[in-house]
XYZ file of C-alpha atoms in Angstrom:
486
model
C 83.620 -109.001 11.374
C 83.787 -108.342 14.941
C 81.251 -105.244 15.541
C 82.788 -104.504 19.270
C 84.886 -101.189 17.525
C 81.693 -99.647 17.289
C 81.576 -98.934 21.195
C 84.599 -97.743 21.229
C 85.342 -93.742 21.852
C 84.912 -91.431 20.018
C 81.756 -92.869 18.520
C 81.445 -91.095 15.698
C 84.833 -91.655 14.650
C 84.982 -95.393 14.904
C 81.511 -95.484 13.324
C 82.819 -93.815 10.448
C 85.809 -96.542 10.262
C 84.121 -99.132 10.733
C 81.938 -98.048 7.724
C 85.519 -97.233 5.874
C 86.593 -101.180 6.627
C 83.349 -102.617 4.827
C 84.245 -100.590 1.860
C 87.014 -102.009 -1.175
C 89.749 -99.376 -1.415
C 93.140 -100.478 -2.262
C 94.978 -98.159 -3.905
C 94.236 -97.129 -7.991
C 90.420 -99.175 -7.097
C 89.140 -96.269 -4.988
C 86.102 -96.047 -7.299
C 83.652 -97.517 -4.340
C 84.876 -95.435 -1.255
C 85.207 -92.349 -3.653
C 81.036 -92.592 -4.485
C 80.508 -93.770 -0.919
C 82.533 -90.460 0.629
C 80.966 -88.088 -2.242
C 76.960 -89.341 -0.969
C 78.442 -88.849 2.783
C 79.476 -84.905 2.030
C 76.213 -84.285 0.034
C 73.437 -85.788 1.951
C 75.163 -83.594 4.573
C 73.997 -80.988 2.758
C 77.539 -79.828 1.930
C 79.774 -78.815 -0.988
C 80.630 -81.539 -2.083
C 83.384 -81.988 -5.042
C 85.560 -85.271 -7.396
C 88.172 -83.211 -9.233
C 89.654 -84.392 -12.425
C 91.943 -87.138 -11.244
C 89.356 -88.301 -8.386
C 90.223 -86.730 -5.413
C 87.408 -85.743 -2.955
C 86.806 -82.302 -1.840
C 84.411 -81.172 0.958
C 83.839 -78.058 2.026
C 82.078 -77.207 5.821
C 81.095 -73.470 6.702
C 82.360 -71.953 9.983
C 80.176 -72.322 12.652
C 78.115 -68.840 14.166
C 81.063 -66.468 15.547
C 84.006 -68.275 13.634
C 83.847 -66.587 10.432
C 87.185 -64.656 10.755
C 89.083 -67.746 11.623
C 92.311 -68.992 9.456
C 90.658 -72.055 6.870
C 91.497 -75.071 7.723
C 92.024 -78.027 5.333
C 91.443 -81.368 6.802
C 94.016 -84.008 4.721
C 94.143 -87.882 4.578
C 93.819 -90.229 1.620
C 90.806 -92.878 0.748
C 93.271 -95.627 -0.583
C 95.075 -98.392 2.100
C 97.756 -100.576 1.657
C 96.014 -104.333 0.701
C 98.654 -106.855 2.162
C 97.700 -110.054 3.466
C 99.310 -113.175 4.921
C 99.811 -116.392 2.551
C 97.564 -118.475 4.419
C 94.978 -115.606 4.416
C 91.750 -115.996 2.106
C 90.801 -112.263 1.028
C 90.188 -110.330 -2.288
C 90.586 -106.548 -1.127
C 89.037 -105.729 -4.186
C 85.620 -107.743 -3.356
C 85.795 -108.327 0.562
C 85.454 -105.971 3.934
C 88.658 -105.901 6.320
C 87.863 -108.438 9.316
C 88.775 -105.497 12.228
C 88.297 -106.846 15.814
C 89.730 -105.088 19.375
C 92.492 -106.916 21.032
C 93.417 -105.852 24.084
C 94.299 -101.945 24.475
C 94.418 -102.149 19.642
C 92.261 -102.696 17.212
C 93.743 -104.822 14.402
C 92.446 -107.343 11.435
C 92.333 -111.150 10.608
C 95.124 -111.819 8.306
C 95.519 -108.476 6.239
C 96.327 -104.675 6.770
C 93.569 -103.150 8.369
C 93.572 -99.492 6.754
C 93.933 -97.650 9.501
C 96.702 -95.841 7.756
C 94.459 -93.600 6.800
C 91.139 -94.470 7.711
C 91.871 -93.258 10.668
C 92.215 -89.519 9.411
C 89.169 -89.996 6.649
C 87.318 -91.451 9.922
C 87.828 -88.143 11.808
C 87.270 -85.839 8.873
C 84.287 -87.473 8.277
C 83.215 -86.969 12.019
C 84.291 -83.202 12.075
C 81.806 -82.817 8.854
C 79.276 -84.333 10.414
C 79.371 -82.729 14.109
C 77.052 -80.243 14.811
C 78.313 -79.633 18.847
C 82.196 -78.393 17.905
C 82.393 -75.097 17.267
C 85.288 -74.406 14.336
C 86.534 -71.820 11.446
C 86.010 -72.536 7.778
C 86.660 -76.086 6.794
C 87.518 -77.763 3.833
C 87.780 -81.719 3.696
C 90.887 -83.203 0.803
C 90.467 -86.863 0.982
C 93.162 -87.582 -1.652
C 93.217 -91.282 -3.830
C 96.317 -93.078 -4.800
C 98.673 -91.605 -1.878
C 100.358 -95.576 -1.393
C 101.496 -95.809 -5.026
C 102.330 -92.948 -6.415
C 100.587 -89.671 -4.513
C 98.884 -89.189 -7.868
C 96.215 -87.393 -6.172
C 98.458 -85.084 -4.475
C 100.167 -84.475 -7.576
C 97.274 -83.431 -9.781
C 95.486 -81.639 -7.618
C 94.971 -78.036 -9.462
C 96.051 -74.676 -7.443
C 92.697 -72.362 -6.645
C 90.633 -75.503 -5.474
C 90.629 -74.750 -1.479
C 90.608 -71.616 0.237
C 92.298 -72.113 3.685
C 95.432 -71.186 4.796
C 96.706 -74.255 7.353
C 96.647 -77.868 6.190
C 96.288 -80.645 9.094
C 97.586 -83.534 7.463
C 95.867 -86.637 9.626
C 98.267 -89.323 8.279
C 101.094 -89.614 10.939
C 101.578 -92.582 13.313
C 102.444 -91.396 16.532
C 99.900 -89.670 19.002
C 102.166 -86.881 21.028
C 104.038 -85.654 17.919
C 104.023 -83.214 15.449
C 105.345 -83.458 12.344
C 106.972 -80.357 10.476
C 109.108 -82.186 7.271
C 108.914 -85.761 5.393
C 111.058 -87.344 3.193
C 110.740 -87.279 -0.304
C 111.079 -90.685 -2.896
C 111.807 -92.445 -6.088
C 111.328 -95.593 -7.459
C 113.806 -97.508 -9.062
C 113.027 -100.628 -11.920
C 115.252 -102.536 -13.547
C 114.107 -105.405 -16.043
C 115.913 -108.163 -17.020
C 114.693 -109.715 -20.364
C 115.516 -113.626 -20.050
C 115.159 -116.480 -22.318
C 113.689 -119.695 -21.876
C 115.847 -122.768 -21.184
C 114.768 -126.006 -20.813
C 115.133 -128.101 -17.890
C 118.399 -130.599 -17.923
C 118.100 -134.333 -17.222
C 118.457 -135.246 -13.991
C 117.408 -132.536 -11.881
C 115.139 -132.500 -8.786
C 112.433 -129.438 -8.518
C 112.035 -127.562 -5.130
C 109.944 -124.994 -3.573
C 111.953 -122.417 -1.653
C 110.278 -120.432 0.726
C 111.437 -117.023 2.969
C 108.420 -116.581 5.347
C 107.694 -114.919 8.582
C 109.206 -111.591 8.583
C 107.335 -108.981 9.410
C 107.917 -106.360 6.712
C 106.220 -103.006 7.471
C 106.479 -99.766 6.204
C 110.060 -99.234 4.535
C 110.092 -95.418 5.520
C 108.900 -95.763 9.294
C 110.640 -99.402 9.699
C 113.377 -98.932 8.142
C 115.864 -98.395 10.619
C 114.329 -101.640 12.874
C 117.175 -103.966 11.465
C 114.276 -106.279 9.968
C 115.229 -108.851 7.268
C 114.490 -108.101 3.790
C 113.191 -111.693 1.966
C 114.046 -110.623 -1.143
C 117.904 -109.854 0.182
C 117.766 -112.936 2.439
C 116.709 -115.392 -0.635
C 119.341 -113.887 -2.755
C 122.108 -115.007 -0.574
C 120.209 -118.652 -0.388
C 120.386 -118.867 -4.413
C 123.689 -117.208 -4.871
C 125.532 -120.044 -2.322
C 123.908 -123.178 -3.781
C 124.064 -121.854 -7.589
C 127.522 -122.343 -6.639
C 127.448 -125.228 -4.120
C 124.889 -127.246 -5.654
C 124.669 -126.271 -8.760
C 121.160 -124.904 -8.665
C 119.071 -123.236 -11.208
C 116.404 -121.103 -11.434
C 112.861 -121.187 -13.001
C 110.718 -118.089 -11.517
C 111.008 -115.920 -8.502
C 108.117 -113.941 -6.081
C 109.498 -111.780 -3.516
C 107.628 -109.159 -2.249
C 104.386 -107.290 -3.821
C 104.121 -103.640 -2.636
C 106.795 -100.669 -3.518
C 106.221 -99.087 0.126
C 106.737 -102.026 1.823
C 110.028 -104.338 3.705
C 109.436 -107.357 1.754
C 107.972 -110.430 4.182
C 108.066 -113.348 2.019
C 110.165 -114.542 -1.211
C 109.203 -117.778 -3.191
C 111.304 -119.335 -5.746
C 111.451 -122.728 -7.794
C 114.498 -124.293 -8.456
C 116.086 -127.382 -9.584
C 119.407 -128.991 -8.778
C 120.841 -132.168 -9.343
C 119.739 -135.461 -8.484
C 123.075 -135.798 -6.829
C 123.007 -133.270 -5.041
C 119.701 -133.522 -3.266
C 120.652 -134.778 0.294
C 123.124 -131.433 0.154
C 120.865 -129.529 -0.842
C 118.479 -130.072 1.301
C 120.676 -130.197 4.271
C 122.198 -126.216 3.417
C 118.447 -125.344 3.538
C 118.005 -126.760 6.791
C 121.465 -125.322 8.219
C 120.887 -121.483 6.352
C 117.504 -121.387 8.223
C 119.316 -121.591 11.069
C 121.800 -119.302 10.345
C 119.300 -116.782 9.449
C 117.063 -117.167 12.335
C 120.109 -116.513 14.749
C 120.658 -113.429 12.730
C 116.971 -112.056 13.191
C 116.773 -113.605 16.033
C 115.682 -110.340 17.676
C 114.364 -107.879 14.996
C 112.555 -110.780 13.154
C 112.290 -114.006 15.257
C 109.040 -115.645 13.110
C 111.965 -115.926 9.504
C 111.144 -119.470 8.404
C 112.870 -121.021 5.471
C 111.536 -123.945 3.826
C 111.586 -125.864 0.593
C 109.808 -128.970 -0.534
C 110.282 -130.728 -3.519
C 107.891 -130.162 -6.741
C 106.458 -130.663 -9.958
C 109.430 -130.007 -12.578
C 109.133 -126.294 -13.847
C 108.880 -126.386 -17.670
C 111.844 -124.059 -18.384
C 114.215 -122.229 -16.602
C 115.510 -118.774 -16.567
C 119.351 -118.922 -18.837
C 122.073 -118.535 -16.487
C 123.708 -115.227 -17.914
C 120.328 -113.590 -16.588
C 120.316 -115.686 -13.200
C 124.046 -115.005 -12.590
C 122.894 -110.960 -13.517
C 120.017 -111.096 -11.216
C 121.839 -112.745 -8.460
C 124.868 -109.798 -8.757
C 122.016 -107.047 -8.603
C 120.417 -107.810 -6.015
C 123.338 -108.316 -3.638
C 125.114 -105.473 -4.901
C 122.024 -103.012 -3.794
C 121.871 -100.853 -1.380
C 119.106 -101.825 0.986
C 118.506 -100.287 4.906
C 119.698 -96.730 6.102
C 122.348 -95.016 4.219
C 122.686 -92.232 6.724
C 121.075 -90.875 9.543
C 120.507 -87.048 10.337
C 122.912 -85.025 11.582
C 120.915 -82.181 11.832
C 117.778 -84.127 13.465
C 118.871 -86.567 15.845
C 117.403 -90.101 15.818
C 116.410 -89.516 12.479
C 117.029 -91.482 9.339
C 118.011 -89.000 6.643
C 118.364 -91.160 3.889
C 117.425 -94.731 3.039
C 116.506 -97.355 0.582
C 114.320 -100.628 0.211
C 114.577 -103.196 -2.193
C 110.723 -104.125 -2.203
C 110.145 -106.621 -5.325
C 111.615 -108.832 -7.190
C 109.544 -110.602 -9.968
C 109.071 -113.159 -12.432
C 106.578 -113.968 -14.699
C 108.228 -116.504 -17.997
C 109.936 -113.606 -19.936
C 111.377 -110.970 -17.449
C 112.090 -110.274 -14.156
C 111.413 -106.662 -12.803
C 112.701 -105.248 -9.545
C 111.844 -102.435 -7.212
C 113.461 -100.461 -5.192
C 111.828 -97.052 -3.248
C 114.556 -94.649 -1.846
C 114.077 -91.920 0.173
C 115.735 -88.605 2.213
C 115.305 -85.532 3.360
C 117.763 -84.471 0.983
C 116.391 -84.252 -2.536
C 120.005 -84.740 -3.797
C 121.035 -87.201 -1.589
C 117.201 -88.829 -2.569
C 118.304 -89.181 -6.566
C 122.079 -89.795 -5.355
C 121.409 -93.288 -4.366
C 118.793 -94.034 -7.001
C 121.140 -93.623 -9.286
C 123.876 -95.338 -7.763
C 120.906 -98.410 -7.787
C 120.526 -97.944 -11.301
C 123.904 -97.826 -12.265
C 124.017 -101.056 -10.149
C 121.319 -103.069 -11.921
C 122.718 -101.817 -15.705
C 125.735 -103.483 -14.706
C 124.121 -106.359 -14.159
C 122.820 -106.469 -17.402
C 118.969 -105.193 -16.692
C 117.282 -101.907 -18.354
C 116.667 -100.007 -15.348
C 115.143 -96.163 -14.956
C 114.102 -94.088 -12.118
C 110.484 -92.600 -11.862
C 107.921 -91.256 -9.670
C 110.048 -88.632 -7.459
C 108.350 -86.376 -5.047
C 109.867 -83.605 -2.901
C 110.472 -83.772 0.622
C 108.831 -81.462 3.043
C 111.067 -78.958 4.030
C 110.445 -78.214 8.143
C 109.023 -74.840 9.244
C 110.372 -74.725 13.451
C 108.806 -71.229 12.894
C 105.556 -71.990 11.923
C 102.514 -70.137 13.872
C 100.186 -73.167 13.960
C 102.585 -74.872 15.517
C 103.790 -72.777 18.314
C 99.794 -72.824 18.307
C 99.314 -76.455 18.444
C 102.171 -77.330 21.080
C 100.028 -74.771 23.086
C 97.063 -76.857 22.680
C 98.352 -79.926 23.530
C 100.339 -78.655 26.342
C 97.131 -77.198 28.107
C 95.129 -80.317 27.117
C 97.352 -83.208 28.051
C 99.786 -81.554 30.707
C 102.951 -82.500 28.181
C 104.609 -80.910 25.298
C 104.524 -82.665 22.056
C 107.298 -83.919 20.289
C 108.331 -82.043 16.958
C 110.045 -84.164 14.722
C 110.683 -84.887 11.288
C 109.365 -88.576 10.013
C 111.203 -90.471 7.380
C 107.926 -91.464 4.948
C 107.010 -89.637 1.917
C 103.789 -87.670 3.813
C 101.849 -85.508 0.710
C 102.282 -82.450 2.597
C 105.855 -82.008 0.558
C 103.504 -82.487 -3.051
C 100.365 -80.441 -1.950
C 102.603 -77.812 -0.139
C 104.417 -77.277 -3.797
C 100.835 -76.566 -5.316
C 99.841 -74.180 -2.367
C 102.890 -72.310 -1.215
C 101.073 -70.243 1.007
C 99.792 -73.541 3.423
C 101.109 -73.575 6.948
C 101.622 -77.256 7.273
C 101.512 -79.959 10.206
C 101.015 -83.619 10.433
C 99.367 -85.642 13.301
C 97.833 -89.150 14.334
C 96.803 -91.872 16.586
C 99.248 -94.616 17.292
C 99.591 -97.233 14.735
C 102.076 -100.204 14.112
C 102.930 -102.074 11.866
C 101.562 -100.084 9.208
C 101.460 -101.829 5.349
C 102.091 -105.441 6.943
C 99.027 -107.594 8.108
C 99.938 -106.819 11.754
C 98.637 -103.527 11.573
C 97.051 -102.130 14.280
C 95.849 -99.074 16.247
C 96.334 -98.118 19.705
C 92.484 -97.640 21.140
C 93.131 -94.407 23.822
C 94.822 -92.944 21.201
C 92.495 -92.278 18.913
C 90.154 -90.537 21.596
C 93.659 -88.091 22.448
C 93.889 -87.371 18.747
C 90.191 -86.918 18.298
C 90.033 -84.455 21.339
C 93.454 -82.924 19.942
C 91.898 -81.964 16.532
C 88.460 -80.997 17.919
C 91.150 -78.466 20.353
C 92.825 -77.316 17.665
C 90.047 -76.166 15.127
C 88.331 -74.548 18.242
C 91.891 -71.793 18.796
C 92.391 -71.701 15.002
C 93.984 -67.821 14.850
C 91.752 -65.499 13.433
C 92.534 -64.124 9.711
């Protein structure tokens, strides 16, 4: 662990994320940063509250002359994505995220590095602690769970907080506002399998999709970046038929939220057909790396041969499998017409699993349209029940609908403008922010999303842009200052 980000600027922010990266907190194990940010809010001395479904609330006074300003809630979430590369050694429930500066970012060895949102805790934290700003009421939600399901957001009870404007600290892009988000479902479908054994004669492989570079499948989406699981489909479905290949288990992909980097399989074909075999292998990698050539240019495809697998999945399920996962939907469905540059609606086909009796898959959908949003889950569904698999959709959340009216931000443009010299952007982003969830709960919230620069967010090439973090630091510290009075 590379201590350099702790001379970085603002100090007391990176001190605070730095602490944050030596801290477990992968999403649904958020018991050790929940204690650690419940002792940080009372040995300040201030109310300090873990509601029922362990969410953290803390609550600052104004400072002298401030009394009669708006309350603000400060928003971000304690969990992170924990993704890692294959050849990367690291138990994100047991070990601290190896951050280091590189050049104008700050990124990690081999995994995600949680600055999505340890950045926002990291500030919140530093506003709580400050006692040279000068700001209205404030009241801290660090919510747990946002990356897999925004159970936080979604149990957190009406009557809790006070103030009237939420800053939500979880957007990606220093110079914008955000006014709306997409909403979400999931999608799984199980096939049920049975057992086969192995036929004489057949010659075991290890197929491997590597080297994409994923990323988030809201914010991404629209890069043109390959999809393993989609890529390895079209691999099996070609020599099932070529080469008479069969398949014994199946990996691609691990996290709902994210463009799927890597797909491993096991396979067998026939002894006779092992020079062909392992020729198409050689000429689909090819094939594949001129089509990513530009979007994804590190796609490897490899295979190796194996230890025989002890049974095989029965070819009515393979065949089924194979058909569902090249008949769904996977990319942008349609962009905005209303919001230009925007993807409106979209879907991701994030995992597909094995593990000796099923198979599960997963795909996230989103839009701005709530319609449009369970429109093409169900056309997914109806998809993988042709196929042969039980599927269901689950887990919806609303969109956030945009407010171009809203005070705080003809406020915050204002802010910025007189800061920086430049007028933010206002857009719209295509990931399922919990603004839409909490802002459902507290109707009366004037809502707006902001953040440092980050990349690659929910692959291990994650990282934050430094100056950023010091314009979105100075941005907030702005903002609380002109908060309008009551």
């Amino acid at each position: 662990m590379s201590k350099d980000i702790l001379k970085l600027k603002p100090e007391s922010l990176w001190k605070n994320f730095y602490e944050l990266t030596q801290i477990p907190r992968p999403s649904k194990k958020e018991e050790k940063v929940r204690a650690f940010l419940k002792k940080f809010g009372e040995d300040l001395g201030l109310e300090t509250i873990v509601d029922e479904i362990g969410n953290v609330i803390i609550k600052k006074p104004a400072t002298e002359g401030m009394e009669n300003r708006k309350g603000i809630i400060l928003q971000g979430h304690m969990d992170m994505v924990p993704q890692k590369n294959a050849d990367t050694e690291h138990d994100f429930e047991k070990d601290p995220i190896d951050a280091y500066v590189d050049g104008e970012w700050v990124t990690a060895k081999g995994t995600t590095l949680g600055a999505d949102n340890g950045m926002g805790v990291a500030a919140t934290m530093a506003v709580l602690e400050a006692t040279d700003i000068v700001h209205g009421p404030v009241e801290a939600l660090i919510t747990m769970d946002e990356e897999t399901g925004m159970t936080g957001a979604e149990n957190l009870k009406a009557g809790v907080l006070d103030g009237d404007i939420l800053l939500n600290l979880d957007s990606e892009d220093e110079g914008e506002l955000y006014i709306g988000c997409a909403g979400g479902i999931d999608t799984i479908a199980e096939f049920k399998y049975k057992a086969e054994e192995v036929p004489e004669g057949m010659v075991a492989y290890k197929v491997s999709v590597k080297g994409l570079k994923g990323g988030h499948s809201g914010l991404d989406i629209h890069l043109g970046r390959g999809n393993a699981n989609k890529i390895m489909n079209v691999l099996l479905m070609k020599a099932a038929e070529k080469y008479g290949l069969r398949l014994a288990d199946i990996n691609g992909g691990s996290l709902r939220n994210a463009i799927p980097r890597e797909s491993f399989v096991t396979v067998v074909v026939p002894e006779g057909e092992k020079e062909n075999f392992e020729a198409y292998i050689k000429e689909f990698e090819e094939i594949a790396k001129d089509e990513f050539k530009d979007a994804d240019p590190g796609l490897e495809v490899t295979v190796e041969e194996t230890e025989a697998p002890k049974k095989l999945i029965d070819e009515k399920t393979e065949k089924g499998l194979f058909d569902a996962v090249a008949g769904c939907p996977n990319g942008v469905i349609k962009m905005s017409e209303s919001v230009e540059g925007i993807v409106e609606t979209s879907t991701n086909l994030a995992i597909v699993k094995s593990d000796g009796k099923k198979i599960e898959i997963c795909s996230l959908s989103r839009s701005l349209v709530d319609d449009d949003r369970d429109k093409i889950a169900n056309e997914i569904k109806a998809v993988y029940e042709a196929a042969g698999a039980k599927a269901r959709n689950e887990g919806a959340y609303p969109g956030w609908k945009p407010n171009p009216d809203s005070a705080i931000l003809k406020e915050m443009k204002e802010i910025y403008n007189n800061k920086f010299g430049k007028v933010p952007e206002v857009k719209v982003i295509h990931a399922g922010l919990e603004c839409g969830i909490l802002g459902a709960t507290y109707t009366n919230w004037d809502m707006i999303s902001f953040g440092p620069t980050i990349r690659n967010p929910h692959s291990p090439d994650e990282m934050v842009k430094i100056d950023t973090v010091q314009m979105f630091y100075d941005f907030l510290l702005e903002t609380l200052k002109h908060v309008p009075e009551k």
